[in-house]
Short mmCIF file of C-alpha atoms in Angstrom, two decimals:
data_model
loop_
_atom_site.label_atom_id
_atom_site.label_comp_id
_atom_site.label_asym_id
_atom_site.label_seq_id
_atom_site.Cartn_x
_atom_site.Cartn_y
_atom_site.Cartn_z
CA MET A 467 56.69 -132.54 54.97
CA ALA A 468 53.46 -134.41 55.50
CA GLY A 469 51.59 -135.32 52.35
CA ARG A 470 54.34 -134.37 49.91
CA LYS A 471 54.97 -136.82 47.13
CA VAL A 472 58.43 -138.06 46.25
CA LEU A 473 59.49 -140.35 43.41
CA ILE A 474 62.80 -142.20 43.58
CA ILE A 475 64.19 -143.51 40.30
CA TYR A 476 66.65 -146.13 41.46
CA ALA A 477 69.21 -148.00 39.36
CA HIS A 478 71.36 -150.56 41.14
CA GLN A 479 71.42 -154.33 40.68
CA GLU A 480 72.31 -155.11 44.31
CA PRO A 481 69.91 -154.29 47.18
CA ARG A 482 72.83 -154.51 49.64
CA SER A 483 74.87 -151.86 47.79
CA LEU A 484 75.48 -148.37 49.15
CA ASN A 485 73.07 -147.14 46.49
CA GLY A 486 70.48 -149.54 47.88
CA SER A 487 71.10 -148.24 51.40
CA LEU A 488 70.87 -144.62 50.27
CA LYS A 489 67.56 -145.39 48.59
CA ASN A 490 66.20 -147.21 51.66
CA LEU A 491 67.31 -144.40 53.90
CA ALA A 492 65.50 -141.82 51.76
CA VAL A 493 62.31 -143.89 51.91
CA GLU A 494 62.64 -144.18 55.68
CA GLU A 495 63.47 -140.55 56.38
CA LEU A 496 60.89 -139.09 53.99
CA SER A 497 58.17 -141.47 55.19
CA LYS A 498 58.94 -140.41 58.76
CA GLN A 499 58.17 -136.86 57.65
CA GLY A 500 54.83 -138.04 56.35
CA CYS A 501 55.81 -137.90 52.68
CA ASN A 502 54.36 -140.34 50.22
CA VAL A 503 57.30 -142.11 48.58
CA THR A 504 57.13 -144.09 45.32
CA ILE A 505 60.06 -146.05 43.90
CA SER A 506 60.88 -147.11 40.37
CA ASP A 507 63.43 -149.87 40.92
CA LEU A 508 64.62 -150.06 37.31
CA TYR A 509 66.62 -153.31 37.39
CA ALA A 510 63.94 -155.09 39.45
CA MET A 511 61.33 -153.88 36.93
CA GLN A 512 63.62 -155.00 34.08
CA PHE A 513 62.94 -151.55 32.69
CA GLU A 514 63.40 -151.39 28.90
CA PRO A 515 66.03 -148.77 27.96
CA ARG A 516 65.72 -149.02 24.17
CA ALA A 517 63.62 -146.43 22.37
CA THR A 518 61.88 -148.44 19.68
CA ARG A 519 58.73 -148.79 17.64
CA ASN A 520 57.35 -151.02 20.43
CA ASP A 521 56.70 -147.89 22.50
CA ILE A 522 53.89 -146.89 20.15
CA ILE A 523 50.68 -148.91 20.32
CA GLY A 524 48.94 -149.33 16.98
CA SER A 525 49.75 -147.53 13.78
CA LEU A 526 52.47 -144.94 13.34
CA HIS A 527 52.09 -141.30 12.45
CA ASN A 528 54.59 -141.82 9.63
CA SER A 529 55.07 -145.47 8.78
CA GLU A 530 57.48 -144.60 5.96
CA HIS A 531 60.18 -143.12 8.17
CA PHE A 532 60.44 -143.92 11.89
CA ASP A 533 61.43 -140.89 13.98
CA TYR A 534 61.23 -141.73 17.69
CA GLY A 535 60.85 -138.10 18.82
CA VAL A 536 57.97 -137.45 16.44
CA GLU A 537 56.27 -140.80 17.00
CA SER A 538 56.43 -140.66 20.81
CA TRP A 539 55.09 -137.09 20.76
CA GLU A 540 52.18 -138.10 18.50
CA ALA A 541 51.53 -141.22 20.57
CA TYR A 542 51.51 -139.15 23.76
CA LYS A 543 48.82 -136.90 22.29
CA ARG A 544 46.78 -139.86 21.03
CA ARG A 545 47.34 -141.76 24.31
CA CYS A 546 49.00 -144.60 22.43
CA LEU A 547 52.26 -144.86 24.36
CA ALA A 548 53.32 -148.22 25.84
CA SER A 549 51.81 -148.82 29.27
CA ASP A 550 55.14 -148.83 31.16
CA LEU A 551 55.79 -145.27 29.95
CA ILE A 552 52.33 -144.07 30.89
CA GLU A 553 52.82 -145.52 34.35
CA GLU A 554 56.18 -143.75 34.80
CA GLN A 555 54.72 -140.49 33.53
CA ARG A 556 51.88 -140.80 36.05
CA LYS A 557 54.42 -141.19 38.86
CA VAL A 558 56.38 -138.13 37.68
CA GLN A 559 53.20 -136.10 37.30
CA GLU A 560 52.21 -136.79 40.90
CA ALA A 561 55.65 -136.14 42.40
CA GLU A 562 56.83 -132.84 43.83
CA LEU A 563 60.40 -134.10 44.13
CA VAL A 564 62.16 -136.70 41.95
CA ILE A 565 65.38 -138.25 43.28
CA PHE A 566 67.63 -140.16 40.87
CA GLN A 567 69.75 -142.69 42.79
CA PHE A 568 72.52 -144.44 40.83
CA PRO A 569 76.20 -145.33 40.56
CA LEU A 570 78.05 -143.12 38.09
CA TYR A 571 78.89 -145.16 34.98
CA TRP A 572 81.20 -143.47 32.49
CA PHE A 573 80.67 -139.89 33.73
CA SER A 574 76.90 -140.38 33.46
CA MET A 575 73.98 -142.53 34.55
CA PRO A 576 73.75 -146.27 33.79
CA ALA A 577 72.10 -147.08 30.44
CA ILE A 578 68.97 -148.40 32.16
CA MET A 579 68.38 -144.95 33.69
CA LYS A 580 69.34 -143.14 30.47
CA GLY A 581 66.63 -145.24 28.83
CA TRP A 582 64.15 -143.98 31.42
CA MET A 583 65.01 -140.41 30.34
CA ASP A 584 64.89 -141.25 26.62
CA ARG A 585 61.51 -143.00 26.83
CA VAL A 586 59.58 -141.31 29.66
CA LEU A 587 60.36 -137.61 29.17
CA VAL A 588 58.70 -137.33 25.75
CA GLN A 589 57.62 -134.18 24.01
CA GLY A 590 54.14 -133.15 25.07
CA PHE A 591 54.67 -134.56 28.54
CA ALA A 592 57.96 -133.07 29.78
CA HIS A 593 58.61 -130.27 27.27
CA ASN A 594 57.03 -128.87 24.16
CA PHE A 595 59.19 -126.40 22.31
CA PRO A 596 59.34 -123.47 23.10
CA GLN A 597 58.22 -124.76 26.47
CA CYS A 598 61.58 -125.88 27.78
CA TYR A 599 64.14 -124.82 30.38
CA ASP A 600 62.42 -122.31 32.70
CA ASP A 601 59.16 -122.98 30.85
CA GLY A 602 59.55 -126.77 30.73
CA LEU A 603 56.34 -128.66 31.47
CA LEU A 604 57.66 -130.08 34.76
CA LYS A 605 58.52 -126.62 36.06
CA ASN A 606 56.83 -126.88 39.42
CA LYS A 607 58.83 -129.91 40.47
CA LEU A 608 62.17 -130.43 42.14
CA ALA A 609 64.80 -132.94 41.03
CA LEU A 610 68.04 -134.16 42.58
CA LEU A 611 70.84 -136.47 41.47
CA SER A 612 72.18 -138.74 44.21
CA PHE A 613 75.06 -140.90 43.08
CA THR A 614 78.22 -142.78 43.97
CA THR A 615 81.49 -142.58 42.04
CA GLY A 616 84.41 -144.89 41.36
CA GLY A 617 87.03 -142.13 41.39
CA ASP A 618 87.78 -140.10 44.51
CA GLU A 619 87.19 -136.42 45.18
CA GLU A 620 90.71 -135.43 44.20
CA MET A 621 90.34 -137.05 40.76
CA PHE A 622 87.08 -135.15 40.31
CA SER A 623 88.55 -131.78 41.31
CA LYS A 624 89.40 -128.94 38.96
CA GLY A 625 93.03 -129.97 38.59
CA GLY A 626 92.29 -133.71 38.85
CA VAL A 627 92.54 -136.19 35.97
CA SER A 628 88.79 -136.48 35.65
CA GLY A 629 88.09 -132.74 35.96
CA ASP A 630 85.66 -130.91 38.23
CA ILE A 631 82.69 -133.15 39.00
CA ARG A 632 80.42 -130.28 37.96
CA TYR A 633 81.59 -130.62 34.33
CA LEU A 634 79.83 -133.96 34.03
CA LEU A 635 76.67 -132.74 35.75
CA TRP A 636 75.89 -130.36 32.87
CA PRO A 637 74.25 -132.85 30.44
CA MET A 638 72.17 -134.41 33.22
CA GLN A 639 71.20 -131.36 35.28
CA HIS A 640 70.99 -128.77 32.52
CA GLY A 641 70.33 -130.89 29.43
CA ILE A 642 67.68 -133.11 30.98
CA MET A 643 66.35 -131.84 34.31
CA HIS A 644 66.47 -128.10 33.67
CA PHE A 645 65.36 -128.61 30.05
CA CYS A 646 62.17 -130.21 31.36
CA GLY A 647 61.66 -127.34 33.80
CA PHE A 648 62.70 -129.12 37.00
CA LYS A 649 64.21 -126.92 39.70
CA VAL A 650 67.52 -128.66 40.40
CA LEU A 651 68.65 -129.25 43.98
CA ALA A 652 72.37 -129.66 44.65
CA PRO A 653 73.57 -133.19 43.88
CA GLN A 654 74.31 -135.66 46.68
CA ILE A 655 77.63 -137.28 45.83
CA CYS A 656 79.36 -140.17 47.61
CA PHE A 657 82.91 -140.30 46.32
CA ALA A 658 84.58 -143.68 45.93
CA PRO A 659 82.65 -145.61 48.60
CA GLU A 660 84.46 -148.79 47.56
CA TYR A 661 87.78 -147.37 48.67
CA VAL A 662 86.88 -145.83 52.03
CA SER A 663 86.45 -147.27 55.52
CA GLU A 664 83.20 -148.71 56.83
CA GLU A 665 83.02 -145.71 59.13
CA LYS A 666 83.29 -143.27 56.25
CA ARG A 667 80.52 -145.14 54.41
CA LYS A 668 78.32 -144.80 57.49
CA GLU A 669 79.01 -141.08 57.50
CA MET A 670 77.84 -140.92 53.87
CA LEU A 671 74.53 -142.46 54.94
CA THR A 672 74.21 -140.21 57.97
CA SER A 673 74.85 -137.04 56.01
CA TRP A 674 72.21 -138.00 53.43
CA ALA A 675 69.66 -138.70 56.17
CA GLN A 676 70.57 -135.41 57.81
CA ARG A 677 70.15 -133.48 54.58
CA LEU A 678 66.75 -135.02 53.88
CA LYS A 679 65.39 -133.64 57.17
CA THR A 680 65.48 -130.13 55.72
CA ILE A 681 65.30 -130.93 52.02
CA TRP A 682 62.05 -128.98 51.56
CA GLU A 683 63.71 -125.78 52.73
CA GLU A 684 66.52 -125.98 50.16
CA LYS A 685 66.86 -123.45 47.36
CA PRO A 686 67.53 -124.84 43.88
CA ILE A 687 70.92 -124.21 42.30
CA ASN A 688 71.30 -121.50 39.70
CA CYS A 689 71.39 -123.70 36.61
CA THR A 690 73.61 -121.51 34.39
CA PRO A 691 76.96 -122.31 32.70
CA GLU A 692 78.72 -120.35 35.46
CA TRP A 693 77.61 -122.84 38.11
CA TYR A 694 79.28 -125.62 36.13
CA PHE A 695 82.32 -124.17 34.43
CA LYS A 696 83.54 -121.16 36.43
CA MET B 160 94.01 -146.26 3.57
CA ALA B 161 94.12 -149.77 2.23
CA GLY B 162 93.86 -152.50 4.84
CA ARG B 163 92.97 -150.24 7.78
CA LYS B 164 90.19 -151.51 9.99
CA VAL B 165 87.27 -149.33 11.01
CA LEU B 166 84.41 -150.15 13.36
CA ILE B 167 81.17 -148.16 13.22
CA ILE B 168 78.91 -148.33 16.28
CA TYR B 169 75.59 -147.23 14.88
CA ALA B 170 72.41 -146.41 16.81
CA HIS B 171 69.38 -145.41 14.80
CA GLN B 172 66.09 -147.24 14.41
CA GLU B 173 65.45 -146.04 10.83
CA PRO B 174 67.73 -147.05 7.95
CA ARG B 175 66.38 -144.12 5.89
CA SER B 176 67.36 -141.54 8.55
CA LEU B 177 70.20 -139.05 8.09
CA ASN B 178 72.13 -141.13 10.64
CA GLY B 179 71.57 -144.15 8.41
CA SER B 180 72.82 -142.23 5.39
CA LEU B 181 75.88 -140.95 7.25
CA LYS B 182 76.70 -144.51 8.27
CA ASN B 183 76.22 -145.84 4.72
CA LEU B 184 78.36 -143.06 3.34
CA ALA B 185 81.18 -143.87 5.75
CA VAL B 186 81.07 -147.53 4.72
CA GLU B 187 81.15 -146.55 1.05
CA GLU B 188 83.90 -143.95 1.31
CA LEU B 189 86.15 -145.99 3.61
CA SER B 190 85.66 -149.17 1.57
CA LYS B 191 86.63 -147.21 -1.53
CA GLN B 192 89.91 -146.41 0.24
CA GLY B 193 90.42 -150.13 0.80
CA CYS B 194 89.57 -150.05 4.50
CA ASN B 195 87.92 -153.01 6.12
CA VAL B 196 84.69 -151.69 7.70
CA THR B 197 82.66 -153.52 10.38
CA ILE B 198 79.32 -152.25 11.69
CA SER B 199 77.54 -152.85 14.97
CA ASP B 200 73.97 -151.86 14.15
CA LEU B 201 72.74 -151.76 17.75
CA TYR B 202 68.97 -151.58 17.19
CA ALA B 203 69.07 -154.23 14.46
CA MET B 204 71.10 -156.44 16.82
CA GLN B 205 68.63 -155.68 19.63
CA PHE B 206 71.73 -154.93 21.65
CA GLU B 207 71.13 -155.32 25.42
CA PRO B 208 71.91 -152.05 27.24
CA ARG B 209 71.36 -153.28 30.82
CA ALA B 210 74.40 -154.25 32.87
CA THR B 211 73.21 -157.31 34.78
CA ARG B 212 74.27 -160.61 36.26
CA ASN B 213 73.42 -162.19 32.87
CA ASP B 214 76.69 -160.80 31.51
CA ILE B 215 78.66 -163.25 33.63
CA ILE B 216 78.60 -166.90 32.58
CA GLY B 217 78.70 -169.32 35.49
CA SER B 218 79.40 -168.50 39.10
CA LEU B 219 80.16 -165.06 40.45
CA HIS B 220 83.35 -163.84 42.08
CA ASN B 221 81.27 -162.60 45.02
CA SER B 222 77.80 -164.11 45.08
CA GLU B 223 76.94 -162.28 48.31
CA HIS B 224 77.11 -158.80 46.86
CA PHE B 225 76.79 -158.12 43.13
CA ASP B 226 79.12 -155.36 41.91
CA TYR B 227 78.99 -155.09 38.12
CA GLY B 228 82.42 -153.44 37.81
CA VAL B 229 84.13 -156.12 39.86
CA GLU B 230 82.23 -159.04 38.35
CA SER B 231 82.75 -157.97 34.73
CA TRP B 232 86.47 -157.45 35.40
CA GLU B 233 86.80 -160.89 36.97
CA ALA B 234 84.73 -162.45 34.19
CA TYR B 235 86.93 -160.78 31.58
CA LYS B 236 90.02 -162.33 33.14
CA ARG B 237 88.37 -165.75 33.44
CA ARG B 238 86.90 -165.46 29.90
CA CYS B 239 83.39 -165.80 31.30
CA LEU B 240 81.76 -162.70 29.80
CA ALA B 241 78.57 -163.07 27.76
CA SER B 242 79.26 -163.87 24.12
CA ASP B 243 77.80 -160.63 22.73
CA LEU B 244 80.35 -158.65 24.78
CA ILE B 245 83.26 -160.83 23.70
CA GLU B 246 82.21 -160.31 20.10
CA GLU B 247 82.07 -156.51 20.50
CA GLN B 248 85.44 -156.50 22.27
CA ARG B 249 86.92 -158.50 19.41
CA LYS B 250 85.66 -155.89 16.94
CA VAL B 251 87.13 -153.03 19.01
CA GLN B 252 90.43 -154.86 19.41
CA GLU B 253 90.79 -155.22 15.65
CA ALA B 254 89.80 -151.65 14.80
CA GLU B 255 92.20 -148.76 14.30
CA LEU B 256 89.34 -146.24 14.20
CA VAL B 257 85.96 -146.47 15.94
CA ILE B 258 83.17 -144.17 14.74
CA PHE B 259 80.09 -143.70 16.93
CA GLN B 260 77.11 -142.66 14.77
CA PHE B 261 73.96 -141.58 16.63
CA PRO B 262 71.30 -138.94 17.16
CA LEU B 263 71.92 -136.85 20.30
CA TYR B 264 69.35 -137.82 22.94
CA TRP B 265 69.30 -135.62 26.04
CA PHE B 266 72.76 -134.09 25.57
CA SER B 267 74.23 -137.57 25.23
CA MET B 268 74.03 -140.83 23.32
CA PRO B 269 70.88 -142.99 23.18
CA ALA B 270 70.57 -145.53 26.02
CA ILE B 271 71.27 -148.43 23.66
CA MET B 272 74.69 -146.94 22.88
CA LYS B 273 75.34 -145.99 26.52
CA GLY B 274 74.71 -149.65 27.28
CA TRP B 275 77.38 -150.60 24.75
CA MET B 276 79.84 -148.41 26.71
CA ASP B 277 78.70 -149.76 30.09
CA ARG B 278 78.96 -153.41 29.06
CA VAL B 279 81.75 -153.61 26.45
CA LEU B 280 84.43 -151.30 27.87
CA VAL B 281 85.07 -153.34 31.00
CA GLN B 282 88.09 -153.16 33.26
CA GLY B 283 90.87 -155.41 32.02
CA PHE B 284 89.83 -154.85 28.42
CA ALA B 285 89.60 -151.05 27.98
CA HIS B 286 91.33 -149.75 31.11
CA ASN B 287 92.92 -151.12 34.22
CA PHE B 288 93.68 -148.50 36.85
CA PRO B 289 96.21 -146.82 36.77
CA GLN B 290 96.12 -147.64 33.07
CA CYS B 291 93.61 -145.01 32.00
CA TYR B 292 93.55 -141.75 30.04
CA ASP B 293 96.87 -141.49 28.14
CA ASP B 294 97.71 -145.00 29.37
CA GLY B 295 94.28 -146.50 28.68
CA LEU B 296 94.40 -149.95 27.13
CA LEU B 297 92.95 -148.77 23.80
CA LYS B 298 95.62 -146.10 23.42
CA ASN B 299 96.71 -146.92 19.93
CA LYS B 300 93.26 -146.41 18.47
CA LEU B 301 91.33 -143.44 17.17
CA ALA B 302 87.70 -142.64 18.02
CA LEU B 303 85.22 -140.12 16.67
CA LEU B 304 81.67 -139.09 17.59
CA SER B 305 79.42 -138.41 14.60
CA PHE B 306 75.96 -137.22 15.58
CA THR B 307 72.86 -135.24 14.70
CA THR B 308 71.13 -132.80 17.04
CA GLY B 309 67.59 -131.54 17.54
CA GLY B 310 68.60 -128.00 18.49
CA ASP B 311 70.35 -125.72 16.01
CA GLU B 312 73.87 -124.30 16.11
CA GLU B 313 72.78 -121.05 17.75
CA MET B 314 71.15 -122.92 20.67
CA PHE B 315 74.37 -124.89 21.10
CA SER B 316 76.62 -121.82 21.08
CA LYS B 317 78.31 -120.27 24.09
CA GLY B 318 75.52 -117.76 24.69
CA GLY B 319 72.75 -120.09 23.51
CA VAL B 320 70.14 -121.71 25.79
CA SER B 321 71.77 -125.12 25.52
CA GLY B 322 75.33 -123.85 25.98
CA ASP B 323 78.42 -124.56 23.88
CA ILE B 324 78.13 -127.98 22.23
CA ARG B 325 81.61 -128.78 23.60
CA TYR B 326 80.25 -128.77 27.17
CA LEU B 327 78.27 -131.92 26.51
CA LEU B 328 81.13 -133.63 24.69
CA TRP B 329 83.17 -133.81 27.91
CA PRO B 330 81.60 -136.93 29.49
CA MET B 331 81.67 -138.82 26.19
CA GLN B 332 85.04 -137.75 24.75
CA HIS B 333 86.98 -137.30 27.98
CA GLY B 334 85.12 -139.57 30.41
CA ILE B 335 84.77 -142.53 28.06
CA MET B 336 86.96 -142.31 24.97
CA HIS B 337 90.02 -140.58 26.43
CA PHE B 338 89.66 -142.58 29.67
CA CYS B 339 90.11 -145.77 27.64
CA GLY B 340 93.11 -144.28 25.87
CA PHE B 341 91.50 -143.52 22.50
CA LYS B 342 92.95 -140.58 20.59
CA VAL B 343 89.88 -138.45 19.94
CA LEU B 344 89.28 -136.96 16.50
CA ALA B 345 87.11 -133.83 16.24
CA PRO B 346 83.40 -134.67 16.35
CA GLN B 347 81.28 -134.58 13.18
CA ILE B 348 78.09 -132.71 14.07
CA CYS B 349 75.00 -132.22 11.92
CA PHE B 350 72.90 -129.54 13.60
CA ALA B 351 69.12 -129.81 13.44
CA PRO B 352 68.81 -131.77 10.17
CA GLU B 353 65.05 -131.98 10.69
CA TYR B 354 64.71 -128.23 10.35
CA VAL B 355 66.91 -127.52 7.35
CA SER B 356 66.38 -127.79 3.60
CA GLU B 357 66.97 -130.94 1.58
CA GLU B 358 69.91 -129.14 0.00
CA LYS B 359 71.47 -128.39 3.37
CA ARG B 360 71.06 -132.05 4.38
CA LYS B 361 72.86 -133.08 1.20
CA GLU B 362 75.68 -130.71 2.11
CA MET B 363 75.93 -132.45 5.50
CA LEU B 364 76.45 -135.76 3.71
CA THR B 365 78.93 -134.30 1.25
CA SER B 366 81.04 -132.68 3.92
CA TRP B 367 81.22 -135.98 5.86
CA ALA B 368 82.30 -137.86 2.72
CA GLN B 369 84.84 -135.14 2.02
CA ARG B 370 86.27 -135.30 5.52
CA LEU B 371 86.61 -139.08 5.39
CA LYS B 372 88.89 -138.85 2.35
CA THR B 373 91.66 -137.43 4.54
CA ILE B 374 90.59 -138.81 7.93
CA TRP B 375 93.85 -140.74 8.38
CA GLU B 376 95.86 -137.55 8.17
CA GLU B 377 93.96 -135.82 10.97
CA LYS B 378 95.55 -134.95 14.28
CA PRO B 379 93.58 -135.84 17.45
CA ILE B 380 92.18 -133.01 19.55
CA ASN B 381 93.95 -131.96 22.71
CA CYS B 382 91.62 -133.63 25.22
CA THR B 383 92.07 -131.19 28.14
CA PRO B 384 89.47 -129.12 30.02
CA GLU B 385 90.59 -126.06 28.03
CA TRP B 386 89.38 -127.58 24.76
CA TYR B 387 85.91 -127.96 26.25
CA PHE B 388 85.37 -125.05 28.59
CA LYS B 389 87.56 -122.16 27.49
#
């Protein structure tokens, strides 16, 4: 939709990977629609994942006892957060849709992307108790996880060794995205691209491109325990 | 138990935090038993969480297309992994029990600890398909998550806004620890230490010390979906 702003948080080391292609395709398709697409290419940016004292410019709120949650909240209010965080927060603030594109590492996102969550989504900016979940500060935005897996669909089924794929979505979709108020769109999952044919990988790209054509008409999922564990 | 080896992977920026005290207490109590305790203090070590090409010394297996999983596996076999990873793998190899001590960040571990999982538990060392889950390569070891939360116990109950705390344990305990073969001991959880009395915090420390006295007699949990989602 013309004029809409999209942010893609992208975490893959290799531009020629399927993740890289999925990211490029999203840029292409959304730009064709007239959307304004911004990318945070975390590895290329050498994004810092560690939540440390370096994220607070100048003196601390409590120099006796370092508490990252408290210090980043105070620094957000005093506008003393590190510049890379302020820049990422600006991108999120402007976006109507945030897409997270990554390979699943250990039933979750790679550490470099987890660090983006830990450092960017600070109190005051993304939530501010009791402003969380449906009242989270990013509540007028959409978010979507788009990822590739190592295991195949059968492994990630209810009776499979790795359990229903929805089980592992809970901490990311409910604990992070929903907590901050995001309306969560259904995840885009490419199962085991390393073990399928070139043709099947092309289908994965095509179906993502196809979905993006009508992405703005999608209804968010109902982010309740039932969606995940029923 | 005299002579037993324990590894504590510890992720907190502040030595005077409750996490710091829980870690110190474990060292004290286990040493008193005659155990040999090693600590990886991730922030103090400035542990690198990002999985990059820097983890492979020398030339790549496939320099055309960088795949971290493949490259780290090949580098493990050729003994070409970065020295910090080899050192962490040595510590894991020696340990009979690994304790992960951290504050819960976003329904999961802090990025610095996620990076330890991403980079240390490589194929060939921790698993080697089909050697995973009950046949994972670390199958004769015990592991335990010990963490603090921001939300209180009511929030993390079945009807609470954040859902049963067990829901978020799945990716960590099943997807990482069990996948690598670890026998998983019940987690040690300190709910919302920031919002309780000094006395209650002392009780949290005491109950951890108490538990550690008989830790070697504990039976692992039954790491099936039922344990998490029933």
